[in-house]
Coordinates of C-alpha atoms and ligand atoms in Angstrom, one line a residue:
X11 CA 35.9 -14.2 -2.9
X12 CA 37.7 -16.7 -0.6
X13 CA 36.9 -15.4 2.9
X14 CA 40.6 -16.1 3.7
X15 CA 41.5 -13.6 1.1
X16 CA 44.0 -13.9 -1.8
X17 CA 47.2 -16.0 -1.5
X18 CA 50.0 -13.6 -0.7
X19 CA 53.7 -14.6 -0.4
X20 CA 56.2 -12.3 1.1
X21 CA 59.9 -13.0 0.3
X22 CA 62.1 -12.1 3.3
X23 CA 61.4 -11.9 7.0
X24 CA 63.2 -8.7 7.7
X25 CA 61.3 -5.8 9.3
X26 CA 59.7 -4.8 6.0
X27 CA 58.4 -8.3 5.3
X28 CA 57.1 -8.7 8.8
X29 CA 55.5 -5.3 8.8
X30 CA 53.7 -6.1 5.5
X31 CA 52.5 -9.4 7.0
X32 CA 51.3 -7.7 10.2
X33 CA 49.2 -5.1 8.3
X34 CA 47.8 -7.6 5.8
X35 CA 46.8 -10.1 8.6
X36 CA 45.2 -7.3 10.6
X37 CA 43.1 -6.4 7.5
X38 CA 41.8 -9.9 7.0
X39 CA 44.4 -11.5 4.7
X40 CA 44.8 -14.9 6.2
X41 CA 46.3 -16.7 3.2
X42 CA 49.7 -15.4 4.0
X43 CA 53.2 -16.9 4.0
X44 CA 56.6 -15.4 4.5
X45 CA 59.5 -17.3 2.8
X46 CA 62.8 -16.5 4.5
X47 CA 66.1 -17.8 3.1
X48 CA 68.0 -18.0 6.4
X49 CA 67.2 -19.9 9.7
X50 CA 65.9 -16.8 11.5
X51 CA 63.6 -13.8 11.2
X52 CA 64.8 -10.2 11.5
X53 CA 67.2 -9.9 8.6
X54 CA 69.4 -6.9 9.3
X55 CA 68.0 -6.6 12.7
X56 CA 69.9 -9.1 14.7
X57 CA 70.7 -9.0 18.5
X58 CA 73.2 -11.5 19.8
X59 CA 74.7 -12.5 23.2
X60 CA 78.1 -11.1 23.7
X61 CA 80.3 -10.1 26.7
X62 CA 77.8 -9.9 29.6
X63 CA 74.8 -8.9 27.6
X64 CA 73.3 -8.4 24.2
X65 CA 74.8 -6.5 21.2
X66 CA 73.5 -5.6 17.8
X67 CA 75.0 -7.2 14.8
X68 CA 72.9 -5.1 12.5
X69 CA 70.7 -2.0 13.2
X70 CA 71.9 -0.3 16.4
X71 CA 69.8 2.8 16.9
X72 CA 66.4 4.2 16.2
X73 CA 67.4 7.1 14.1
X74 CA 65.3 10.1 15.1
X75 CA 63.2 8.6 17.9
X76 CA 60.2 11.1 17.8
X77 CA 56.5 10.8 17.1
X78 CA 56.9 10.8 13.3
X79 CA 59.1 7.8 13.4
X80 CA 57.0 4.6 13.1
X81 CA 59.7 2.4 14.7
X82 CA 59.7 4.7 17.7
X83 CA 55.9 4.7 17.8
X84 CA 55.6 0.9 17.6
X85 CA 58.4 0.4 20.2
X86 CA 56.7 2.8 22.5
X87 CA 53.4 1.0 22.1
X88 CA 55.2 -2.3 22.9
X89 CA 57.0 -0.7 25.9
X90 CA 60.4 -1.6 24.6
X91 CA 62.3 1.7 25.3
X92 CA 64.0 3.2 28.3
X93 CA 62.4 6.2 30.2
X94 CA 65.2 8.5 28.8
X95 CA 64.4 7.5 25.2
X96 CA 60.8 8.3 25.9
X97 CA 61.4 11.7 27.5
X98 CA 60.2 14.7 25.6
X99 CA 63.6 16.3 25.9
X100 CA 65.1 13.4 24.0
X101 CA 62.6 13.5 21.3
X102 CA 63.2 17.2 20.6
X103 CA 67.0 17.0 20.1
X104 CA 68.1 18.1 16.6
X105 CA 71.5 16.5 16.0
X106 CA 71.2 16.4 12.2
X107 CA 73.0 13.0 12.3
X108 CA 76.3 14.2 13.8
X109 CA 77.3 12.5 17.0
X110 CA 80.1 14.3 18.9
X111 CA 83.1 12.4 20.2
X112 CA 84.2 12.7 23.7
X113 CA 87.9 11.7 23.4
X114 CA 90.2 12.2 20.4
X115 CA 93.4 10.3 20.0
X116 CA 96.0 10.8 17.2
X117 CA 98.2 8.2 15.6
X118 CA 101.2 9.5 17.5
X119 CA 99.6 8.7 20.8
X120 CA 98.4 12.2 21.7
X121 CA 95.1 13.2 23.1
X122 CA 93.7 16.1 21.1
X123 CA 91.8 18.9 22.7
X124 CA 88.0 18.5 22.3
X125 CA 87.8 22.2 21.6
X126 CA 89.6 21.8 18.3
X127 CA 87.4 18.7 17.7
X128 CA 84.2 20.7 18.3
X129 CA 85.3 23.5 16.1
X130 CA 86.0 21.1 13.2
X131 CA 82.7 19.2 13.8
X132 CA 80.9 22.6 13.7
X133 CA 82.5 23.6 10.3
X134 CA 81.8 20.1 8.9
X135 CA 78.2 20.2 10.0
X136 CA 77.6 23.5 8.3
X137 CA 79.0 22.2 5.0
X138 CA 77.1 19.0 5.5
X139 CA 73.9 21.0 5.9
X140 CA 74.7 22.9 2.6
X141 CA 75.2 19.6 0.8
X142 CA 71.6 18.8 1.5
X143 CA 70.3 21.9 -0.3
X144 CA 70.5 20.7 -3.9
X145 CA 67.3 18.8 -4.2
X146 CA 65.8 21.4 -6.4
X147 CA 68.9 21.7 -8.6
X148 CA 72.0 23.9 -8.6
X149 CA 74.5 21.1 -9.1
X150 CA 75.6 18.7 -11.9
X151 CA 74.4 15.1 -12.0
X152 CA 78.0 13.8 -11.6
X153 CA 78.6 15.9 -8.5
X154 CA 79.2 13.9 -5.3
X155 CA 78.8 14.8 -1.6
X156 CA 82.5 14.2 -1.2
X157 CA 83.6 16.6 -4.0
X158 CA 81.2 19.3 -2.6
X159 CA 82.6 18.9 0.9
X160 CA 86.2 19.1 -0.4
X161 CA 85.4 22.2 -2.4
X162 CA 84.0 23.8 0.8
X163 CA 87.2 22.9 2.7
X164 CA 89.4 24.2 -0.2
X165 CA 87.6 27.6 0.0
X166 CA 88.0 27.9 3.7
X167 CA 91.3 26.5 4.9
X168 CA 93.5 29.4 3.8
X169 CA 92.0 31.3 6.8
X170 CA 92.9 28.7 9.3
X171 CA 95.7 29.0 11.8
X172 CA 98.8 27.4 10.3
X173 CA 99.7 25.6 13.6
X174 CA 96.4 23.6 13.7
X175 CA 96.0 23.2 9.9
X176 CA 97.4 19.6 9.7
X177 CA 95.4 18.5 12.7
X178 CA 92.2 20.0 11.4
X179 CA 92.7 18.2 8.1
X180 CA 93.2 14.9 9.9
X181 CA 90.1 15.5 12.0
X182 CA 88.1 16.3 8.8
X183 CA 89.4 13.2 7.1
X184 CA 88.1 11.2 10.1
X185 CA 84.7 12.8 9.7
X186 CA 84.6 11.7 6.1
X187 CA 85.3 8.1 7.2
X188 CA 82.5 8.4 9.8
X189 CA 80.2 9.7 7.1
X190 CA 81.1 6.7 4.9
X191 CA 79.9 4.4 7.8
X192 CA 76.6 6.4 8.1
X193 CA 76.0 6.3 4.3
X194 CA 77.3 2.7 4.0
X195 CA 79.6 3.6 1.2
X196 CA 83.3 3.3 0.3
X197 CA 83.8 7.0 -0.3
X198 CA 81.6 10.1 -0.1
X199 CA 82.7 10.6 -3.7
X200 CA 80.3 7.7 -4.5
X201 CA 77.3 9.5 -3.0
X202 CA 75.2 11.7 -5.3
X203 CA 75.0 15.4 -4.2
X204 CA 71.7 16.4 -5.9
X205 CA 69.4 13.9 -4.1
X206 CA 71.3 13.9 -0.8
X207 CA 68.8 16.2 0.9
X208 CA 65.9 13.9 0.0
X209 CA 66.9 11.7 2.9
X210 CA 64.9 13.0 5.8
X211 CA 66.6 13.4 9.2
X212 CA 64.0 13.1 12.0
X213 CA 64.4 14.9 15.4
X214 CA 65.3 12.9 18.5
X215 CA 68.5 11.7 20.1
X216 CA 69.2 8.2 18.6
X217 CA 68.3 5.5 21.1
X218 CA 68.8 1.8 21.5
X219 CA 66.7 -1.1 22.7
X220 CA 67.5 -2.2 26.3
X221 CA 66.3 -5.8 25.4
X222 CA 67.8 -5.8 21.9
X223 CA 66.5 -4.5 18.6
X224 CA 65.1 -8.0 18.0
X225 CA 62.6 -7.4 20.8
X226 CA 60.8 -5.3 18.2
X227 CA 60.9 -8.1 15.7
X228 CA 59.5 -10.5 18.2
X229 CA 56.6 -8.2 19.0
X230 CA 55.7 -7.7 15.4
X231 CA 55.8 -11.5 14.8
X232 CA 53.6 -12.2 17.8
X233 CA 50.8 -10.3 16.0
X234 CA 50.2 -13.1 13.5
X235 CA 50.4 -17.0 13.6
X236 CA 53.9 -18.3 13.9
X237 CA 53.5 -20.9 11.2
X238 CA 53.1 -18.1 8.7
X239 CA 56.9 -17.7 8.6
X240 CA 58.7 -20.5 6.8
X241 CA 62.4 -20.4 7.5
X242 CA 65.2 -21.9 5.4
X243 CA 63.3 -21.3 2.2
X244 CA 65.6 -19.4 -0.1
X245 CA 63.7 -18.3 -3.2
X246 CA 65.3 -19.0 -6.5
X247 CA 62.8 -17.9 -9.1
X248 CA 59.5 -16.1 -9.1
X249 CA 57.5 -17.1 -12.1
X250 CA 54.8 -14.5 -12.9
X251 CA 52.4 -13.6 -15.7
X252 CA 51.6 -17.3 -15.6
X253 CA 48.7 -19.7 -14.9
X254 CA 49.5 -22.2 -12.3
X255 CA 47.3 -24.9 -10.8
X256 CA 46.6 -24.6 -7.0
X257 CA 45.6 -27.6 -4.9
X258 CA 42.1 -26.0 -4.8
X259 CA 41.8 -26.3 -8.6
X260 CA 42.0 -22.5 -8.9
X261 CA 44.5 -21.0 -11.3
X262 CA 47.1 -18.6 -9.9
X263 CA 49.3 -16.1 -11.8
X264 CA 52.5 -16.5 -9.7
X265 CA 54.6 -19.5 -8.7
X266 CA 57.6 -19.2 -6.4
X267 CA 60.3 -21.7 -6.7
X268 CA 62.8 -22.3 -3.9
X269 CA 66.4 -23.4 -4.2
X270 CA 65.4 -26.9 -3.0
X271 CA 62.8 -27.2 -5.8
X272 CA 59.8 -26.6 -3.5
X273 CA 57.1 -24.5 -5.1
X274 CA 54.4 -22.2 -3.8
X275 CA 51.6 -20.6 -5.8
X276 CA 50.2 -17.1 -5.2
X277 CA 48.0 -14.3 -6.3
X278 CA 50.6 -11.7 -5.2
X279 CA 54.2 -11.8 -4.1
X280 CA 55.9 -9.0 -2.1
X281 CA 59.7 -9.0 -2.6
X282 CA 61.6 -7.5 0.3
X283 CA 65.1 -8.9 -0.3
X284 CA 68.0 -6.4 0.1
X285 CA 69.2 -4.4 -2.8
X286 CA 72.6 -6.1 -2.4
X287 CA 71.0 -9.4 -3.1
X288 CA 69.1 -7.9 -6.1
X289 CA 72.3 -6.6 -7.5
X290 CA 73.7 -10.1 -7.5
X291 CA 70.6 -12.0 -8.6
X292 CA 68.0 -9.7 -10.1
X293 CA 68.4 -10.9 -13.7
X294 CA 67.5 -14.5 -12.7
X295 CA 65.1 -13.9 -9.8
X296 CA 62.1 -13.3 -12.0
X297 CA 60.8 -15.2 -15.0
X298 CA 59.9 -13.4 -17.2
X299 CA 62.7 -11.1 -16.2
X300 CA 62.3 -7.7 -14.6
X301 CA 61.6 -4.8 -17.0
X302 CA 64.8 -3.0 -18.1
X303 CA 64.0 0.2 -16.2
X304 CA 63.9 -1.8 -12.9
X305 CA 67.2 -3.6 -13.7
X306 CA 68.7 -0.2 -14.4
X307 CA 67.5 1.2 -11.1
X308 CA 69.0 -1.8 -9.3
X309 CA 72.3 -1.2 -11.0
X310 CA 72.3 2.6 -10.5
X311 CA 71.5 2.7 -6.8
X312 CA 74.3 2.2 -4.3
X313 CA 74.6 -0.6 -1.7
X314 CA 77.7 -0.6 0.4
X315 CA 79.2 -2.2 3.4
X316 CA 79.4 -1.0 7.0
X317 CA 80.6 -3.5 9.6
X318 CA 81.2 -3.5 13.3
X319 CA 84.2 -4.7 15.4
X320 CA 83.2 -5.3 19.0
X321 CA 86.0 -5.5 21.6
X322 CA 85.4 -6.6 25.2
X323 CA 87.9 -5.4 27.8
X324 CA 88.5 -6.7 31.3
X325 CA 88.7 -3.1 32.6
X326 CA 87.9 0.1 30.7
X327 CA 90.9 2.3 29.7
X328 CA 88.5 5.2 29.1
X329 CA 86.8 7.4 31.7
X330 CA 83.3 6.5 32.9
X331 CA 81.6 9.5 31.2
X332 CA 83.3 8.8 27.8
X333 CA 80.8 7.7 25.2
X334 CA 82.9 7.7 22.0
X335 CA 86.6 7.6 21.1
X336 CA 87.7 9.2 17.8
X337 CA 91.0 8.2 16.1
X338 CA 92.8 10.5 13.7
X339 CA 95.8 9.8 11.5
X340 CA 98.3 12.6 11.4
X341 CA 99.2 13.6 7.9
X342 CA 95.8 12.5 6.4
X343 CA 93.7 15.0 4.7
X344 CA 90.4 14.8 2.7
X345 CA 92.2 16.9 0.0
X346 CA 94.8 14.1 -0.8
X347 CA 94.2 10.7 -2.3
X348 CA 93.8 7.9 0.3
X349 CA 96.3 5.0 0.4
X350 CA 95.1 1.8 -1.2
X351 CA 97.2 -0.9 0.4
X352 CA 94.4 -2.8 2.1
X353 CA 96.5 -5.4 3.8
X354 CA 98.5 -2.7 5.6
X355 CA 96.1 0.2 5.9
X356 CA 92.6 -1.3 6.3
X357 CA 92.5 -0.4 10.0
X358 CA 93.0 3.3 9.3
X359 CA 89.5 3.5 7.8
X360 CA 88.1 3.1 11.3
X361 CA 86.9 6.6 12.5
X362 CA 86.6 5.5 16.1
X363 CA 84.6 3.6 18.7
X364 CA 81.3 3.9 20.5
X365 CA 81.4 2.9 24.1
X366 CA 78.4 0.5 24.5
X367 CA 76.0 1.2 27.3
X368 CA 75.3 0.4 30.1
X369 CA 78.6 -1.3 31.2
X370 CA 76.9 -2.7 34.3
X371 CA 74.7 -4.9 32.1
X372 CA 77.0 -5.4 29.1
X373 CA 80.5 -5.3 30.4
X374 CA 83.2 -3.0 29.0
X375 CA 82.7 -3.1 25.2
X376 CA 83.9 -0.8 22.5
X377 CA 82.2 -0.9 19.1
X378 CA 84.2 0.2 16.0
X379 CA 82.5 0.9 12.7
X380 CA 84.3 0.5 9.3
X381 CA 82.9 1.0 5.8
X382 CA 83.8 0.3 2.2
X383 CA 86.5 -1.8 0.6
X384 CA 88.5 -1.9 3.9
X385 CA 85.5 -3.2 5.6
X386 CA 85.1 -5.9 3.0
X387 CA 88.8 -6.8 3.3
X388 CA 88.4 -7.0 7.1
X389 CA 85.8 -9.8 6.6
X390 CA 88.5 -11.9 5.0
X391 CA 90.7 -11.8 8.1
X392 CA 90.5 -14.2 11.1
X393 CA 89.2 -12.8 14.4
X394 CA 92.7 -13.4 15.9
X395 CA 94.3 -11.3 13.2
X396 CA 91.8 -8.5 13.8
X397 CA 92.2 -8.6 17.6
X398 CA 95.9 -8.3 17.3
X399 CA 95.6 -5.4 14.8
X400 CA 93.1 -3.6 17.0
X401 CA 95.4 -4.1 20.1
X402 CA 98.3 -2.5 18.2
X403 CA 96.0 0.3 17.0
X404 CA 94.8 1.2 20.5
X405 CA 98.3 0.9 22.0
X406 CA 99.6 3.3 19.3
X407 CA 96.8 5.8 19.6
X408 CA 96.5 6.0 23.4
X409 CA 100.3 6.0 23.7
X410 CA 100.1 3.0 26.1
X411 CA 102.4 0.3 24.8
X412 CA 101.3 -2.2 27.5
X413 CA 97.6 -1.6 27.2
X414 CA 96.0 -5.0 27.9
X415 CA 94.4 -6.6 24.8
X416 CA 90.7 -7.1 24.6
X417 CA 89.5 -10.3 26.2
X418 CA 87.2 -11.1 23.3
X419 CA 86.2 -9.9 19.8
X420 CA 83.1 -10.1 17.6
X421 CA 83.0 -8.7 14.1
X422 CA 80.2 -8.6 11.6
X423 CA 80.5 -9.8 8.0
X424 CA 77.6 -8.2 6.1
X425 CA 79.3 -8.2 2.7
X426 CA 79.7 -12.0 2.9
X427 CA 76.1 -12.7 4.0
X428 CA 74.8 -14.4 0.9
X429 CA 71.2 -13.1 1.3
X430 CA 72.3 -9.5 2.1
X431 CA 75.6 -8.9 0.2
X432 CA 76.3 -5.6 2.1
X433 CA 74.8 -3.4 4.7
X434 CA 72.4 -0.8 3.3
X435 CA 71.6 1.4 0.3
X436 CA 72.5 4.9 -0.7
X437 CA 71.8 7.1 -3.7
X438 CA 75.0 6.7 -5.8
X439 CA 76.4 9.2 -8.3
X440 CA 74.5 8.5 -11.5
X441 CA 71.3 7.6 -9.7
X442 CA 68.5 9.7 -8.1
X443 CA 65.4 9.3 -6.0
X444 CA 63.6 8.4 -9.2
X445 CA 65.5 5.1 -9.2
X446 CA 64.2 4.4 -5.7
X447 CA 60.6 5.0 -7.0
X448 CA 61.3 2.8 -10.0
X449 CA 62.5 0.0 -7.7
X450 CA 59.3 0.4 -5.6
X451 CA 56.9 0.2 -8.6
X452 CA 54.7 -2.9 -8.6
X453 CA 54.3 -5.2 -11.6
X454 CA 52.6 -5.5 -14.1
X455 CA 53.2 -1.9 -15.0
X456 CA 50.5 0.7 -14.9
X457 CA 49.8 0.7 -18.6
X458 CA 49.0 -3.1 -18.4
X459 CA 47.1 -2.6 -15.3
X460 CA 43.8 -4.0 -16.3
X461 CA 45.5 -7.0 -14.7
X462 CA 45.8 -7.3 -10.9
X463 CA 49.2 -6.6 -9.4
X464 CA 51.4 -9.7 -9.1
X465 CA 54.8 -8.6 -7.9
X466 CA 55.3 -5.8 -5.3
X467 CA 58.5 -4.4 -3.9
X468 CA 59.3 -3.4 -0.3
X469 CA 62.5 -3.1 1.7
X470 CA 64.6 -0.2 3.0
X471 CA 66.0 0.6 -0.5
X472 CA 62.5 1.3 -1.8
X473 CA 61.8 4.2 0.5
X474 CA 62.8 7.5 -1.1
X475 CA 63.2 9.5 2.2
X476 CA 64.2 6.9 4.7
X477 CA 66.3 4.4 2.8
X478 CA 69.0 2.6 4.9
X479 CA 66.9 2.7 8.1
X480 CA 64.6 0.4 10.0
X481 CA 61.8 2.9 9.8
X482 CA 62.2 3.2 6.0
X483 CA 62.0 -0.6 5.8
X484 CA 58.9 -0.7 8.1
X485 CA 57.1 2.0 6.2
X486 CA 57.8 0.3 2.8
X487 CA 56.3 -2.9 4.1
X488 CA 53.2 -1.1 5.3
X489 CA 53.0 0.8 1.9
X490 CA 52.9 -2.4 -0.1
X491 CA 50.4 -4.0 2.3
X492 CA 48.1 -1.0 1.8
X493 CA 48.5 -1.3 -1.9
X494 CA 47.1 -4.8 -1.8
X495 CA 44.4 -3.9 0.8
X496 CA 43.2 -1.2 -1.5
X497 CA 42.7 -3.8 -4.2
X498 CA 40.4 -5.9 -2.1
X499 CA 37.7 -3.5 -0.7
X500 CA 35.3 -6.5 -0.5
X501 CA 37.6 -8.4 1.8
X502 CA 38.0 -5.4 3.9
X503 CA 34.3 -5.0 4.4
X504 CA 33.7 -8.8 5.0
X505 CA 36.5 -8.5 7.6
X506 CA 35.1 -5.4 9.2
X507 CA 31.6 -7.0 9.4
X508 CA 33.0 -10.2 10.9
X509 CA 34.6 -8.1 13.6
X510 CA 31.3 -6.5 14.6
Ligands
FAD7 C1 75.7 -3.0 10.4 C2 74.4 -2.3 10.2 C3 74.0 -1.3 11.0 C4 72.8 -0.6 10.9 N1 72.4 0.3 11.7 C5 71.1 0.9 11.7 C6 70.7 1.7 12.7 O1 71.4 2.0 13.6 N2 69.4 2.3 12.5 C7 68.6 2.0 11.5 O2 67.5 2.5 11.4 N3 69.0 1.1 10.5 C8 70.3 0.5 10.6 N4 70.7 -0.4 9.7 C9 69.8 -0.7 8.5 C10 68.6 -1.6 8.9 O3 69.1 -2.7 9.6 C11 67.9 -2.0 7.6 O4 67.6 -0.9 6.8 C12 66.6 -2.8 7.8 O5 66.8 -3.7 8.9 C13 66.3 -3.5 6.5 O6 65.1 -4.2 6.6 P1 64.5 -5.0 5.3 O7 63.3 -5.7 5.8 O8 64.4 -4.0 4.2 O9 65.7 -6.0 4.9 P2 66.3 -7.2 5.6 O10 66.3 -7.0 7.1 O11 67.6 -7.4 5.0 O12 65.3 -8.4 5.3 C14 65.3 -9.0 4.0 C15 65.2 -10.5 4.3 O13 65.2 -11.2 3.0 C16 65.8 -12.4 3.1 N5 66.2 -12.9 1.8 C17 67.1 -12.4 0.9 N6 67.1 -13.2 -0.2 C18 66.2 -14.1 -0.1 C19 65.7 -15.1 -0.9 N7 66.2 -15.4 -2.1 N8 64.6 -15.9 -0.5 C20 64.1 -15.6 0.7 N9 64.5 -14.7 1.6 C21 65.5 -13.9 1.2 C22 67.1 -12.1 4.0 O14 67.6 -13.2 4.6 C23 66.4 -11.1 5.0 O15 66.0 -11.8 6.1 C24 71.9 -1.1 9.8 C25 72.2 -2.2 9.0 C26 73.5 -2.8 9.2 C27 73.8 -3.9 8.3

């Protein structure tokens, strides 16, 4: 056994790849390299200077910051969180993923009473809870979360006060749009009902990183040598089940070929590229190709777009205690088909804005979220066009025709990112948690497993309970690192002895 351990290549320097490297390195694997396609580490964790401070282009919050969340644990250990985020009170909050809005504007420029808003959120939350109760059966495979929620609304609205019916429908429609952002999907009709409750919601009031989410990435990276990460190395093909000469005259089963023709040999490779990239490239990424059950899982699972539009204002037009602004379109209802004129109506898909905190450090910044086809269309527009549309939107909804326009804009384009191709994964109608497990399965398959593992799979889309999150991604990286660590008990004991 080489005292440096086997040669392991990790494809992708997002949090899953970095977490896998961190764990392997700690357990004595020194022959490690991470090949990253872009010029930076962090993947979908990306903090950037904007306005007077830092904003998040990708992941924004730790979802469920409480002791069972490894991102929370690690960030606490690295001292990256604010005292409020660390408070016990914060960790015990059970929001079940439903943020409340503090101001609601309608498309005719009226402010809507928060009482009606709260009443609608309460109803929606109870149906949403019910939609998570089908993991053991009780629904058809083709049922979606959207169709279930609509059914609940249909059964209930005849009892509502006629005067507020239209308004409540518009509010509910807005919550559907918000849910699309959370699930990273075009429509809740695309999200499978049966497995929906398999996604685990952890307790804790979502929190942010005062020095940016990337501060977590920097700390993880600092735990292994910096030359282990090779940037600008887009991987084109992973040749496996082969026999390739290493410079040390050993033979290796895997050879990784980059787009520029450069090659790297390995005993094992851990693929952490996003599901969106796999959907585009999976058929050619491996040679021999992936088994059909894996290609099927990649096709079945959902991977959608959620983008942000950040607007900086000279002065806030909202009250200091306002933390979120909701926009509703009069006449809209979840029970009627949405309009499809993207050019004209894309902006109506925005459910509202989060007021970024703290303004003393950041400036006065609103962050809109937008999901689905409208979000992908938004990526094709210039920032000037978006700024002008957003100015008109805010003037219309606040009923202030002379509202000063934002002084700057920054929008994300996750669908156009060639090595991500969208935002995050969801369990689409026609798929199930089993597809996630299939995607996570290492190769060669178990029945051939007299052979050592060659290709392993991590990344947020491979975690059955925490897909779409940073903690899911982190746990998936650790899982695959442990899979390899278990295969080398001798290395582990050499390493443990050398530490004594
Ligand atoms: C807008 C947005 C908001 C989000 N908000 C939250 C949030 O609030 N909270 C939360 O928990 N999560 C959030 N997420 C999700 C979270 O960011 C991801 O789940 C997580 O960062 C994914 O990590 P990963 O390592 O699986 O993938 P990635 O971070 O995507 O890493 C994969 C890496 O592989 C690289 N790669 C791809 N192809 C190749 C190739 N051929 N060769 C070499 N390298 C390649 C990519 O460049 C990338 O760096 C958000 C994501 C987005 C986009």
